[in-house]
Amino acid sequence: MSEKTSFSVQTKDELARIYPEKPCCRLAELAAMVRLDGTVTLGTGSKMGLFVTTEYSAAARKVYRLLKDCFNIEGEITIKRQTRLKRHTLYNIRVPMGDNVPDVLRQLGILAEGSSRAIMPGIKKDLIRTQCCRRCYLRGAFLGGGSISSPDGNYHLEIITSHERLATSLASLINRFPEMLAKVSRRKQWYVVYMKDSEHIAAFLTVIGAHRALLEFENTKIMKDMKNQVNRLVNCETANLSKTVDAAMRQIENIQLIEETLGLNNISPPLADLARLRAENPEINLKELGELMQPPIGKSGVNHRMRKLEELAAEIRRRSLASQEEIKLAK
Ligand SMILES: [Zn+2]
């Protein structure tokens, strides 16, 4: 598979190649795929037909095989290449018009029980009675209407349908698993069942058996988390560094002011020594500055002397401001 193949396509390709073992699970998965991707055609009398359309050849083969195994129906596969607007291929599995189709549709939970033509609103309970079948129904639903964003970007998994009741039923089916939480939102004529939490998405991939996709999802997530952590650390260090630089610049301004006005030789020698060292070493922190002193002093000692220099500079500024005001007044 090429690198450009989306994560969604890779995931669906993996899922399409999983074939359920138990008959109950086969029916559940087929029911979901037909529900999400199927179209019922109405004929004369009680005759009905059905076709399922998918963009994935592996999914088309799966529907074909499931129809054969569950109902002994030979679907007709046609391939439509769409070249003008969309560049994808559509696979069509058609169940020919027949008297048996309504019963098949009732078993698949598409037609309501006892009704001739009414579509069943939610998910037929018989199809999702056991845990194995719930997983398979969700796999079929994802294959039919699902997509997942690459874990490189924002975490997002969704299944879309135009039926509101199906959307809410799918969300509650997902939410029967305690490790997941799905919500439903509206997008134009669609109802979107979605998850945005990476833990929930990972759980969904586990539940539907997308183990390869899960592995890639987790690996990418780990790399992304690590990158974010490194970035946070770097930003944090940069912030600290710029704080140190800002402080050093202010200290050097103070020292220059003292030198220009009072002269460093005219202040107390311990302060003058520190002032000279700082002026010569603007890039180091207070602790390192203390280590350069003769004799060395601790960080708090350096801090104390820096504050004295700061106060001295502040006093000089106050006085020069006052004298300027005097001059101003004198004019
Ligand atoms: Zn089952």
CSV table of C-alpha atoms and ligand atoms in Angstrom, one decimal:
chain,number,residue,atom,x,y,z
A,1,MET,CA,0.0,0.0,0.0
A,2,SER,CA,1.4,3.4,-1.0
A,3,GLU,CA,2.4,6.0,1.6
A,4,LYS,CA,-0.3,8.3,0.3
A,5,THR,CA,-3.1,5.9,1.1
A,6,SER,CA,-5.0,7.5,3.9
A,7,PHE,CA,-5.2,6.0,7.4
A,8,SER,CA,-8.9,5.6,6.8
A,9,VAL,CA,-8.5,3.5,3.7
A,10,GLN,CA,-5.8,1.4,5.3
A,11,THR,CA,-8.1,0.7,8.3
A,12,LYS,CA,-11.0,-0.2,6.1
A,13,ASP,CA,-8.9,-2.4,4.0
A,14,GLU,CA,-7.8,-4.3,7.1
A,15,LEU,CA,-11.3,-4.6,8.3
A,16,ALA,CA,-12.7,-5.8,5.0
A,17,ARG,CA,-10.3,-8.7,5.1
A,18,ILE,CA,-11.5,-10.0,8.5
A,19,TYR,CA,-14.2,-12.6,8.0
A,20,PRO,CA,-16.4,-13.4,11.0
A,21,GLU,CA,-16.4,-17.1,12.0
A,22,LYS,CA,-19.8,-17.5,13.6
A,23,PRO,CA,-23.1,-17.3,11.6
A,24,CYS,CA,-24.6,-14.8,14.1
A,25,CYS,CA,-21.6,-12.5,13.6
A,26,ARG,CA,-21.8,-12.8,9.8
A,27,LEU,CA,-25.4,-11.8,9.8
A,28,ALA,CA,-24.7,-8.8,12.1
A,29,GLU,CA,-21.8,-7.5,10.0
A,30,LEU,CA,-23.7,-7.9,6.7
A,31,ALA,CA,-26.7,-6.2,8.3
A,32,ALA,CA,-24.6,-3.2,9.2
A,33,MET,CA,-22.9,-3.0,5.8
A,34,VAL,CA,-26.3,-3.2,4.0
A,35,ARG,CA,-27.8,-0.7,6.4
A,36,LEU,CA,-25.1,1.9,5.8
A,37,ASP,CA,-24.3,1.3,2.1
A,38,GLY,CA,-27.4,-0.4,0.8
A,39,THR,CA,-30.3,0.7,-1.4
A,40,VAL,CA,-33.6,-1.1,-1.6
A,41,THR,CA,-35.3,-1.2,-5.0
A,42,LEU,CA,-39.1,-1.8,-5.2
A,43,GLY,CA,-40.6,-4.0,-7.8
A,44,THR,CA,-44.1,-5.0,-8.7
A,45,GLY,CA,-46.2,-6.7,-6.0
A,46,SER,CA,-44.0,-7.9,-3.1
A,47,LYS,CA,-40.9,-8.0,-5.3
A,48,MET,CA,-37.9,-6.1,-4.0
A,49,GLY,CA,-34.3,-5.8,-4.9
A,50,LEU,CA,-31.2,-4.6,-3.1
A,51,PHE,CA,-27.8,-3.3,-4.0
A,52,VAL,CA,-24.8,-2.3,-1.9
A,53,THR,CA,-22.3,0.3,-3.1
A,54,THR,CA,-18.8,0.6,-1.8
A,55,GLU,CA,-15.5,2.2,-2.8
A,56,TYR,CA,-13.5,-0.7,-1.5
A,57,SER,CA,-13.0,-3.8,-3.6
A,58,ALA,CA,-12.2,-5.9,-0.5
A,59,ALA,CA,-15.5,-4.7,1.1
A,60,ALA,CA,-17.4,-5.6,-2.0
A,61,ARG,CA,-15.9,-9.1,-1.9
A,62,LYS,CA,-16.9,-9.3,1.7
A,63,VAL,CA,-20.5,-8.4,1.1
A,64,TYR,CA,-20.6,-10.9,-1.8
A,65,ARG,CA,-19.3,-13.7,0.4
A,66,LEU,CA,-21.6,-12.8,3.3
A,67,LEU,CA,-24.7,-12.8,1.1
A,68,LYS,CA,-23.7,-16.2,-0.1
A,69,ASP,CA,-23.0,-17.6,3.4
A,70,CYS,CA,-26.0,-16.1,5.1
A,71,PHE,CA,-28.6,-16.4,2.5
A,72,ASN,CA,-27.2,-18.5,-0.4
A,73,ILE,CA,-27.6,-15.5,-2.6
A,74,GLU,CA,-25.3,-14.9,-5.5
A,75,GLY,CA,-24.9,-11.1,-5.8
A,76,GLU,CA,-23.9,-9.6,-9.1
A,77,ILE,CA,-20.9,-7.4,-8.9
A,78,THR,CA,-20.5,-4.4,-11.3
A,79,ILE,CA,-17.6,-2.0,-11.3
A,80,LYS,CA,-18.2,1.7,-12.1
A,81,ARG,CA,-15.2,3.8,-12.7
A,82,GLN,CA,-16.0,7.5,-12.0
A,83,THR,CA,-13.5,9.5,-13.9
A,84,ARG,CA,-15.0,13.0,-14.4
A,85,LEU,CA,-15.4,14.5,-10.9
A,86,LYS,CA,-14.3,11.9,-8.4
A,87,ARG,CA,-11.5,9.6,-9.4
A,88,HIS,CA,-12.6,6.6,-7.4
A,89,THR,CA,-14.1,3.3,-8.4
A,90,LEU,CA,-17.5,2.2,-7.2
A,91,TYR,CA,-18.3,-1.5,-6.6
A,92,ASN,CA,-21.9,-2.5,-6.8
A,93,ILE,CA,-23.2,-5.7,-5.4
A,94,ARG,CA,-26.8,-6.3,-6.7
A,95,VAL,CA,-29.3,-8.7,-5.3
A,96,PRO,CA,-31.8,-9.3,-8.2
A,97,MET,CA,-35.4,-8.4,-7.7
A,98,GLY,CA,-37.2,-11.4,-6.1
A,99,ASP,CA,-39.9,-12.6,-3.7
A,100,ASN,CA,-37.2,-13.7,-1.2
A,101,VAL,CA,-35.7,-10.3,-0.8
A,102,PRO,CA,-38.2,-8.8,1.7
A,103,ASP,CA,-37.6,-11.7,4.1
A,104,VAL,CA,-33.8,-11.2,3.7
A,105,LEU,CA,-34.3,-7.5,4.5
A,106,ARG,CA,-36.3,-8.3,7.6
A,107,GLN,CA,-33.6,-10.7,8.8
A,108,LEU,CA,-31.0,-7.9,8.2
A,109,GLY,CA,-33.1,-5.5,10.2
A,110,ILE,CA,-33.7,-3.2,7.2
A,111,LEU,CA,-37.5,-3.8,6.9
A,112,ALA,CA,-39.6,-3.7,10.1
A,113,GLU,CA,-41.0,-7.1,11.2
A,114,GLY,CA,-44.4,-7.8,9.8
A,115,SER,CA,-44.4,-4.7,7.6
A,116,SER,CA,-44.2,-5.0,3.9
A,117,ARG,CA,-42.3,-1.9,3.1
A,118,ALA,CA,-41.5,0.2,6.2
A,119,ILE,CA,-37.8,0.7,7.0
A,120,MET,CA,-36.9,-0.2,10.5
A,121,PRO,CA,-35.7,2.9,12.3
A,122,GLY,CA,-32.9,1.8,14.7
A,123,ILE,CA,-30.9,-1.4,14.9
A,124,LYS,CA,-32.8,-4.7,15.2
A,125,LYS,CA,-32.2,-6.1,18.7
A,126,ASP,CA,-31.7,-9.7,17.6
A,127,LEU,CA,-28.7,-8.7,15.6
A,128,ILE,CA,-26.8,-7.3,18.6
A,129,ARG,CA,-27.7,-9.6,21.4
A,130,THR,CA,-24.3,-10.9,22.1
A,131,GLN,CA,-20.9,-9.1,22.5
A,132,CYS,CA,-19.4,-10.9,19.5
A,133,CYS,CA,-22.2,-9.6,17.2
A,134,ARG,CA,-22.0,-6.1,18.6
A,135,ARG,CA,-18.4,-5.9,17.6
A,136,CYS,CA,-19.2,-7.2,14.2
A,137,TYR,CA,-22.1,-4.8,13.7
A,138,LEU,CA,-19.8,-1.9,14.6
A,139,ARG,CA,-17.2,-3.2,12.2
A,140,GLY,CA,-19.8,-3.4,9.4
A,141,ALA,CA,-21.1,0.0,10.2
A,142,PHE,CA,-17.5,1.5,10.1
A,143,LEU,CA,-16.8,-0.3,6.8
A,144,GLY,CA,-20.1,1.1,5.5
A,145,GLY,CA,-20.1,4.7,6.7
A,146,GLY,CA,-17.0,5.2,8.8
A,147,SER,CA,-13.8,7.2,8.5
A,148,ILE,CA,-10.9,7.9,10.8
A,149,SER,CA,-8.4,10.8,10.6
A,150,SER,CA,-4.7,10.1,10.6
A,151,PRO,CA,-3.4,10.2,14.2
A,152,ASP,CA,-0.8,12.7,13.0
A,153,GLY,CA,-3.5,15.4,13.2
A,154,ASN,CA,-6.5,15.8,15.4
A,155,TYR,CA,-8.1,12.6,16.7
A,156,HIS,CA,-11.4,11.9,14.9
A,157,LEU,CA,-13.4,8.9,14.1
A,158,GLU,CA,-16.9,9.0,12.7
A,159,ILE,CA,-19.7,7.0,11.1
A,160,ILE,CA,-22.2,9.0,9.0
A,161,THR,CA,-25.8,8.1,8.1
A,162,SER,CA,-28.7,10.1,6.8
A,163,HIS,CA,-31.0,8.4,9.4
A,164,GLU,CA,-31.2,10.1,12.8
A,165,ARG,CA,-32.5,7.0,14.6
A,166,LEU,CA,-29.7,4.8,13.2
A,167,ALA,CA,-27.1,7.4,14.3
A,168,THR,CA,-28.4,7.5,17.9
A,169,SER,CA,-28.7,3.7,18.0
A,170,LEU,CA,-25.1,3.3,16.8
A,171,ALA,CA,-24.0,5.8,19.4
A,172,SER,CA,-25.8,3.9,22.2
A,173,LEU,CA,-24.4,0.6,20.8
A,174,ILE,CA,-20.9,2.1,21.0
A,175,ASN,CA,-21.6,3.5,24.5
A,176,ARG,CA,-22.5,0.0,25.8
A,177,PHE,CA,-18.8,-0.6,25.8
A,178,PRO,CA,-17.6,1.2,28.9
A,179,GLU,CA,-14.2,2.2,27.3
A,180,MET,CA,-15.8,4.3,24.6
A,181,LEU,CA,-18.0,7.4,24.4
A,182,ALA,CA,-19.6,8.4,21.1
A,183,LYS,CA,-21.7,11.5,20.4
A,184,VAL,CA,-24.0,12.5,17.6
A,185,SER,CA,-24.0,15.7,15.7
A,186,ARG,CA,-25.7,17.1,12.6
A,187,ARG,CA,-23.8,17.9,9.3
A,188,LYS,CA,-26.2,19.1,6.6
A,189,GLN,CA,-28.4,16.1,5.8
A,190,TRP,CA,-26.1,13.8,7.7
A,191,TYR,CA,-26.1,12.5,11.2
A,192,VAL,CA,-22.5,12.0,12.4
A,193,VAL,CA,-21.6,9.5,15.2
A,194,TYR,CA,-18.2,10.6,16.3
A,195,MET,CA,-15.4,10.2,18.8
A,196,LYS,CA,-12.6,12.7,19.4
A,197,ASP,CA,-10.8,11.2,22.4
A,198,SER,CA,-7.7,9.1,21.4
A,199,GLU,CA,-8.4,6.5,24.1
A,200,HIS,CA,-12.0,6.0,22.9
A,201,ILE,CA,-10.8,5.7,19.3
A,202,ALA,CA,-8.1,3.2,20.2
A,203,ALA,CA,-10.8,1.2,22.1
A,204,PHE,CA,-13.0,1.3,19.0
A,205,LEU,CA,-10.2,0.0,16.8
A,206,THR,CA,-9.7,-2.8,19.4
A,207,VAL,CA,-13.4,-3.7,19.5
A,208,ILE,CA,-13.8,-3.9,15.8
A,209,GLY,CA,-10.5,-5.9,15.4
A,210,ALA,CA,-8.4,-3.4,13.5
A,211,HIS,CA,-5.2,-4.5,15.2
A,212,ARG,CA,-2.8,-3.2,12.6
A,213,ALA,CA,-4.5,0.1,12.5
A,214,LEU,CA,-4.5,0.3,16.3
A,215,LEU,CA,-0.7,-0.4,16.3
A,216,GLU,CA,-0.1,2.4,13.9
A,217,PHE,CA,-2.5,4.7,15.7
A,218,GLU,CA,-0.7,4.1,19.1
A,219,ASN,CA,2.8,4.4,17.6
A,220,THR,CA,2.0,7.7,15.9
A,221,LYS,CA,0.3,8.9,19.1
A,222,ILE,CA,3.4,8.1,21.2
A,223,MET,CA,5.6,9.9,18.7
A,224,LYS,CA,3.3,12.9,18.6
A,225,ASP,CA,3.1,13.0,22.4
A,226,MET,CA,6.8,12.8,22.7
A,227,LYS,CA,7.3,15.6,20.1
A,228,ASN,CA,4.8,17.8,22.1
A,229,GLN,CA,6.6,17.1,25.3
A,230,VAL,CA,10.0,18.0,23.8
A,231,ASN,CA,8.5,21.2,22.3
A,232,ARG,CA,7.0,22.1,25.7
A,233,LEU,CA,10.4,21.5,27.4
A,234,VAL,CA,12.2,23.6,24.7
A,235,ASN,CA,9.6,26.4,25.0
A,236,CYS,CA,10.0,26.3,28.8
A,237,GLU,CA,13.8,26.4,28.6
A,238,THR,CA,13.6,29.2,26.1
A,239,ALA,CA,11.3,31.2,28.4
A,240,ASN,CA,13.6,30.7,31.3
A,241,LEU,CA,16.7,31.6,29.3
A,242,SER,CA,15.1,34.8,28.0
A,243,LYS,CA,14.1,35.7,31.6
A,244,THR,CA,17.8,35.2,32.6
A,245,VAL,CA,18.9,37.4,29.6
A,246,ASP,CA,16.3,40.1,30.4
A,247,ALA,CA,17.5,40.2,34.0
A,248,ALA,CA,21.2,40.3,32.9
A,249,MET,CA,20.5,43.2,30.5
A,250,ARG,CA,18.8,45.2,33.3
A,251,GLN,CA,21.7,44.5,35.6
A,252,ILE,CA,24.2,45.7,33.0
A,253,GLU,CA,22.2,48.9,32.4
A,254,ASN,CA,22.3,49.5,36.1
A,255,ILE,CA,26.0,48.9,36.3
A,256,GLN,CA,26.7,51.2,33.3
A,257,LEU,CA,24.6,53.9,35.0
A,258,ILE,CA,26.6,53.5,38.2
A,259,GLU,CA,29.9,53.6,36.4
A,260,GLU,CA,28.9,56.7,34.4
A,261,THR,CA,27.6,58.6,37.5
A,262,LEU,CA,29.4,57.5,40.6
A,263,GLY,CA,32.2,55.4,39.1
A,264,LEU,CA,32.6,51.7,40.2
A,265,ASN,CA,35.7,52.7,42.2
A,266,ASN,CA,33.6,54.8,44.5
A,267,ILE,CA,31.2,52.1,45.6
A,268,SER,CA,31.8,49.4,48.1
A,269,PRO,CA,34.4,46.9,46.8
A,270,PRO,CA,32.2,43.7,47.1
A,271,LEU,CA,29.5,45.5,45.0
A,272,ALA,CA,32.1,46.8,42.5
A,273,ASP,CA,33.7,43.3,42.0
A,274,LEU,CA,30.3,41.8,41.3
A,275,ALA,CA,29.4,44.7,38.9
A,276,ARG,CA,32.6,44.2,36.9
A,277,LEU,CA,32.1,40.4,36.7
A,278,ARG,CA,28.6,40.8,35.5
A,279,ALA,CA,29.6,43.4,32.9
A,280,GLU,CA,32.2,40.9,31.6
A,281,ASN,CA,29.8,37.9,31.7
A,282,PRO,CA,26.4,38.9,30.6
A,283,GLU,CA,25.3,35.4,29.6
A,284,ILE,CA,25.7,33.5,32.8
A,285,ASN,CA,23.3,33.0,35.7
A,286,LEU,CA,23.6,34.3,39.3
A,287,LYS,CA,24.9,31.0,40.6
A,288,GLU,CA,27.6,30.8,38.0
A,289,LEU,CA,28.4,34.5,38.7
A,290,GLY,CA,28.8,33.7,42.4
A,291,GLU,CA,31.3,30.9,41.5
A,292,LEU,CA,33.5,33.4,39.6
A,293,MET,CA,33.8,35.7,42.6
A,294,GLN,CA,37.0,35.7,44.7
A,295,PRO,CA,36.2,34.2,47.1
A,296,PRO,CA,33.2,32.5,45.6
A,297,ILE,CA,29.8,33.3,47.1
A,298,GLY,CA,26.4,31.6,46.9
A,299,LYS,CA,23.4,32.5,44.7
A,300,SER,CA,21.6,34.3,47.6
A,301,GLY,CA,24.7,36.3,48.3
A,302,VAL,CA,24.9,37.4,44.6
A,303,ASN,CA,21.2,38.1,44.6
A,304,HIS,CA,21.6,40.3,47.7
A,305,ARG,CA,24.4,42.3,46.1
A,306,MET,CA,22.5,42.6,42.8
A,307,ARG,CA,19.6,44.1,44.7
A,308,LYS,CA,22.0,46.6,46.3
A,309,LEU,CA,23.2,47.6,42.8
A,310,GLU,CA,19.6,47.8,41.6
A,311,GLU,CA,18.7,50.1,44.6
A,312,LEU,CA,21.7,52.3,43.9
A,313,ALA,CA,20.8,52.7,40.2
A,314,ALA,CA,17.2,53.4,41.2
A,315,GLU,CA,18.4,56.1,43.6
A,316,ILE,CA,20.6,57.7,40.8
A,317,ARG,CA,17.6,57.7,38.4
A,318,ARG,CA,15.4,59.3,41.0
A,319,ARG,CA,18.0,62.0,41.7
A,320,SER,CA,18.6,62.8,38.0
A,321,LEU,CA,14.9,63.0,37.4
A,322,ALA,CA,14.6,65.4,40.4
A,323,SER,CA,17.4,67.6,39.1
A,324,GLN,CA,15.8,67.7,35.6
A,325,GLU,CA,12.6,68.8,37.2
A,326,GLU,CA,14.5,71.5,39.0
A,327,ILE,CA,16.1,72.6,35.7
A,328,LYS,CA,12.7,72.6,34.1
A,329,LEU,CA,11.3,74.8,36.9
A,330,ALA,CA,14.3,77.1,36.6
A,331,LYS,CA,13.6,77.8,32.9
B,1,ZN,ZN,-21.9,-13.3,17.0
